[in-house]
PDB file of C-alpha atoms in Angstrom:
ATOM      1  CA  UNK A   1       0.089  -0.033  -0.042  1.00  0.00           C
ATOM      2  CA  UNK A   2       1.476   3.313  -1.106  1.00  0.00           C
ATOM      3  CA  UNK A   3       1.592   6.326   1.302  1.00  0.00           C
ATOM      4  CA  UNK A   4      -0.470   9.236   0.241  1.00  0.00           C
ATOM      5  CA  UNK A   5       1.072  12.695   0.934  1.00  0.00           C
ATOM      6  CA  UNK A   6      -1.077  15.277   2.531  1.00  0.00           C
ATOM      7  CA  UNK A   7       0.383  18.694   1.683  1.00  0.00           C
ATOM      8  CA  UNK A   8      -1.687  20.551   4.233  1.00  0.00           C
ATOM      9  CA  UNK A   9       1.432  20.598   6.486  1.00  0.00           C
ATOM     10  CA  UNK A  10       3.584  21.999   3.593  1.00  0.00           C
ATOM     11  CA  UNK A  11       1.114  24.929   3.044  1.00  0.00           C
ATOM     12  CA  UNK A  12       1.019  25.737   6.755  1.00  0.00           C
ATOM     13  CA  UNK A  13       4.731  25.326   7.308  1.00  0.00           C
ATOM     14  CA  UNK A  14       5.581  27.481   4.293  1.00  0.00           C
ATOM     15  CA  UNK A  15       3.256  30.298   5.354  1.00  0.00           C
ATOM     16  CA  UNK A  16       4.668  30.163   8.902  1.00  0.00           C
ATOM     17  CA  UNK A  17       8.332  30.191   7.664  1.00  0.00           C
ATOM     18  CA  UNK A  18       7.694  33.174   5.469  1.00  0.00           C
ATOM     19  CA  UNK A  19       6.006  35.056   8.268  1.00  0.00           C
ATOM     20  CA  UNK A  20       8.769  34.186  10.713  1.00  0.00           C
ATOM     21  CA  UNK A  21      11.420  35.374   8.281  1.00  0.00           C
ATOM     22  CA  UNK A  22       9.585  38.659   7.704  1.00  0.00           C
ATOM     23  CA  UNK A  23       9.811  38.466   3.870  1.00  0.00           C
ATOM     24  CA  UNK A  24       7.256  38.540   1.153  1.00  0.00           C
ATOM     25  CA  UNK A  25       6.386  35.687  -1.033  1.00  0.00           C
ATOM     26  CA  UNK A  26       7.747  37.613  -3.961  1.00  0.00           C
ATOM     27  CA  UNK A  27      11.106  38.024  -2.200  1.00  0.00           C
ATOM     28  CA  UNK A  28      11.236  34.311  -1.456  1.00  0.00           C
ATOM     29  CA  UNK A  29      10.417  33.380  -4.944  1.00  0.00           C
ATOM     30  CA  UNK A  30      13.202  35.619  -6.365  1.00  0.00           C
ATOM     31  CA  UNK A  31      15.563  34.240  -3.804  1.00  0.00           C
ATOM     32  CA  UNK A  32      15.007  30.635  -4.692  1.00  0.00           C
ATOM     33  CA  UNK A  33      14.644  31.187  -8.421  1.00  0.00           C
ATOM     34  CA  UNK A  34      10.893  30.281  -8.999  1.00  0.00           C
ATOM     35  CA  UNK A  35       8.150  32.445 -10.334  1.00  0.00           C
ATOM     36  CA  UNK A  36       6.134  34.336  -7.861  1.00  0.00           C
ATOM     37  CA  UNK A  37       2.920  32.881  -9.430  1.00  0.00           C
ATOM     38  CA  UNK A  38       4.236  29.338  -8.718  1.00  0.00           C
ATOM     39  CA  UNK A  39       4.845  30.175  -5.084  1.00  0.00           C
ATOM     40  CA  UNK A  40       1.515  31.907  -4.832  1.00  0.00           C
ATOM     41  CA  UNK A  41      -0.217  28.730  -6.007  1.00  0.00           C
ATOM     42  CA  UNK A  42       1.686  26.670  -3.364  1.00  0.00           C
ATOM     43  CA  UNK A  43       0.605  29.121  -0.600  1.00  0.00           C
ATOM     44  CA  UNK A  44      -2.959  29.231  -1.963  1.00  0.00           C
ATOM     45  CA  UNK A  45      -3.142  25.425  -1.919  1.00  0.00           C
ATOM     46  CA  UNK A  46      -3.820  25.354  -5.736  1.00  0.00           C
ATOM     47  CA  UNK A  47      -0.756  23.490  -6.722  1.00  0.00           C
ATOM     48  CA  UNK A  48       1.498  20.970  -5.162  1.00  0.00           C
ATOM     49  CA  UNK A  49       5.247  21.642  -5.267  1.00  0.00           C
ATOM     50  CA  UNK A  50       7.608  19.556  -7.238  1.00  0.00           C
ATOM     51  CA  UNK A  51      10.601  17.914  -5.505  1.00  0.00           C
ATOM     52  CA  UNK A  52      13.057  20.460  -7.005  1.00  0.00           C
ATOM     53  CA  UNK A  53      11.126  23.389  -5.375  1.00  0.00           C
ATOM     54  CA  UNK A  54      10.626  21.583  -2.034  1.00  0.00           C
ATOM     55  CA  UNK A  55      14.377  21.141  -1.798  1.00  0.00           C
ATOM     56  CA  UNK A  56      14.984  24.856  -2.686  1.00  0.00           C
ATOM     57  CA  UNK A  57      12.576  26.061  -0.041  1.00  0.00           C
ATOM     58  CA  UNK A  58      13.818  23.697   2.650  1.00  0.00           C
ATOM     59  CA  UNK A  59      17.379  24.797   1.838  1.00  0.00           C
ATOM     60  CA  UNK A  60      16.522  28.483   1.911  1.00  0.00           C
ATOM     61  CA  UNK A  61      14.907  28.183   5.293  1.00  0.00           C
ATOM     62  CA  UNK A  62      17.403  25.589   6.642  1.00  0.00           C
ATOM     63  CA  UNK A  63      14.747  23.150   7.589  1.00  0.00           C
ATOM     64  CA  UNK A  64      14.380  19.396   6.782  1.00  0.00           C
ATOM     65  CA  UNK A  65      12.343  18.265   3.820  1.00  0.00           C
ATOM     66  CA  UNK A  66      10.673  15.876   6.133  1.00  0.00           C
ATOM     67  CA  UNK A  67       9.411  18.614   8.437  1.00  0.00           C
ATOM     68  CA  UNK A  68       8.460  20.898   5.458  1.00  0.00           C
ATOM     69  CA  UNK A  69       6.119  18.328   3.996  1.00  0.00           C
ATOM     70  CA  UNK A  70       4.793  17.162   7.346  1.00  0.00           C
ATOM     71  CA  UNK A  71       6.575  13.859   7.892  1.00  0.00           C
ATOM     72  CA  UNK A  72       8.360  15.021  11.050  1.00  0.00           C
ATOM     73  CA  UNK A  73       7.254  17.389  13.734  1.00  0.00           C
ATOM     74  CA  UNK A  74      10.655  18.797  14.456  1.00  0.00           C
ATOM     75  CA  UNK A  75      10.954  21.971  12.365  1.00  0.00           C
ATOM     76  CA  UNK A  76      14.401  23.095  13.376  1.00  0.00           C
ATOM     77  CA  UNK A  77      16.199  19.771  14.105  1.00  0.00           C
ATOM     78  CA  UNK A  78      18.934  20.783  11.589  1.00  0.00           C
ATOM     79  CA  UNK A  79      19.834  23.965  13.394  1.00  0.00           C
ATOM     80  CA  UNK A  80      22.312  24.370  16.319  1.00  0.00           C
ATOM     81  CA  UNK A  81      20.779  24.043  19.748  1.00  0.00           C
ATOM     82  CA  UNK A  82      21.070  27.638  20.643  1.00  0.00           C
ATOM     83  CA  UNK A  83      19.228  28.681  17.508  1.00  0.00           C
ATOM     84  CA  UNK A  84      16.511  26.209  18.317  1.00  0.00           C
ATOM     85  CA  UNK A  85      16.259  27.703  21.802  1.00  0.00           C
ATOM     86  CA  UNK A  86      16.019  31.242  20.517  1.00  0.00           C
ATOM     87  CA  UNK A  87      13.274  30.200  17.966  1.00  0.00           C
ATOM     88  CA  UNK A  88      11.299  28.456  20.742  1.00  0.00           C
ATOM     89  CA  UNK A  89      11.476  31.380  23.056  1.00  0.00           C
ATOM     90  CA  UNK A  90      10.550  33.786  20.142  1.00  0.00           C
ATOM     91  CA  UNK A  91       7.479  31.671  19.394  1.00  0.00           C
ATOM     92  CA  UNK A  92       6.159  32.085  22.959  1.00  0.00           C
ATOM     93  CA  UNK A  93       7.215  35.788  23.283  1.00  0.00           C
ATOM     94  CA  UNK A  94       4.593  38.455  23.680  1.00  0.00           C
ATOM     95  CA  UNK A  95       4.032  40.792  20.764  1.00  0.00           C
ATOM     96  CA  UNK A  96       5.788  43.584  22.612  1.00  0.00           C
ATOM     97  CA  UNK A  97       8.888  41.378  23.124  1.00  0.00           C
ATOM     98  CA  UNK A  98       8.741  40.246  19.518  1.00  0.00           C
ATOM     99  CA  UNK A  99       8.819  43.900  18.452  1.00  0.00           C
ATOM    100  CA  UNK A 100      11.987  44.370  20.484  1.00  0.00           C
ATOM    101  CA  UNK A 101      13.717  41.328  18.896  1.00  0.00           C
ATOM    102  CA  UNK A 102      12.594  42.549  15.413  1.00  0.00           C
ATOM    103  CA  UNK A 103      14.147  46.009  16.194  1.00  0.00           C
ATOM    104  CA  UNK A 104      17.482  44.410  16.966  1.00  0.00           C
ATOM    105  CA  UNK A 105      17.357  42.164  13.970  1.00  0.00           C
ATOM    106  CA  UNK A 106      16.467  45.117  11.775  1.00  0.00           C
ATOM    107  CA  UNK A 107      19.541  46.876  12.986  1.00  0.00           C
ATOM    108  CA  UNK A 108      21.771  43.956  12.036  1.00  0.00           C
ATOM    109  CA  UNK A 109      20.034  43.585   8.704  1.00  0.00           C
ATOM    110  CA  UNK A 110      20.643  47.340   7.940  1.00  0.00           C
ATOM    111  CA  UNK A 111      24.255  46.898   8.801  1.00  0.00           C
ATOM    112  CA  UNK A 112      24.618  43.945   6.523  1.00  0.00           C
ATOM    113  CA  UNK A 113      22.975  45.671   3.696  1.00  0.00           C
ATOM    114  CA  UNK A 114      25.499  48.580   4.158  1.00  0.00           C
ATOM    115  CA  UNK A 115      28.323  46.006   3.958  1.00  0.00           C
ATOM    116  CA  UNK A 116      29.421  46.625   7.498  1.00  0.00           C
ATOM    117  CA  UNK A 117      30.481  43.732   9.659  1.00  0.00           C
ATOM    118  CA  UNK A 118      29.153  44.273  13.086  1.00  0.00           C
ATOM    119  CA  UNK A 119      30.490  41.131  14.797  1.00  0.00           C
ATOM    120  CA  UNK A 120      34.288  41.410  14.812  1.00  0.00           C
ATOM    121  CA  UNK A 121      36.245  39.959  17.623  1.00  0.00           C
ATOM    122  CA  UNK A 122      36.902  43.490  18.987  1.00  0.00           C
ATOM    123  CA  UNK A 123      33.269  44.808  19.039  1.00  0.00           C
ATOM    124  CA  UNK A 124      31.327  41.561  19.597  1.00  0.00           C
ATOM    125  CA  UNK A 125      28.427  42.403  21.838  1.00  0.00           C
ATOM    126  CA  UNK A 126      29.028  46.194  21.824  1.00  0.00           C
ATOM    127  CA  UNK A 127      25.905  46.743  19.604  1.00  0.00           C
ATOM    128  CA  UNK A 128      23.828  45.017  22.255  1.00  0.00           C
ATOM    129  CA  UNK A 129      25.418  47.132  25.083  1.00  0.00           C
ATOM    130  CA  UNK A 130      24.939  50.234  22.948  1.00  0.00           C
ATOM    131  CA  UNK A 131      21.204  49.249  22.135  1.00  0.00           C
ATOM    132  CA  UNK A 132      20.335  48.212  25.736  1.00  0.00           C
ATOM    133  CA  UNK A 133      19.149  51.521  26.895  1.00  0.00           C
ATOM    134  CA  UNK A 134      17.045  51.967  23.796  1.00  0.00           C
ATOM    135  CA  UNK A 135      15.466  48.506  24.120  1.00  0.00           C
ATOM    136  CA  UNK A 136      14.630  49.017  27.710  1.00  0.00           C
ATOM    137  CA  UNK A 137      13.075  52.422  26.858  1.00  0.00           C
ATOM    138  CA  UNK A 138      11.156  50.825  24.045  1.00  0.00           C
ATOM    139  CA  UNK A 139       9.835  48.088  26.405  1.00  0.00           C
ATOM    140  CA  UNK A 140       8.849  50.626  29.104  1.00  0.00           C
ATOM    141  CA  UNK A 141       6.608  52.446  26.581  1.00  0.00           C
TER     142      UNK A 141
END
């Protein structure tokens, strides 16, 4: 008896991954080299992905193919433990705390876009120390 695939988990996992990454579907499609309309059909449950695109999506998000298509409940088992811990804590964080995390991540994204390396051995952690009063002030509001 052949196993029948249920792609409901794929659709849900894909939507959650895109939301967690804070990107648009168009950005994802461009990054992995597929048409935005194809990705839109995947998200809208109007088309099932082919294996090539499943691999591209799993690779982009650094998740296992098994998890992406719903065979395995562990979404981040391929990531280092500290990244798994951060992900789990983020998932249970309040919206206000998530806003703070996003503010810090946006700071690093902006630095990366400008071509600046913010984590050198000499200044590692300085950005967090410099940002701490601002984060505390944001949280107090």
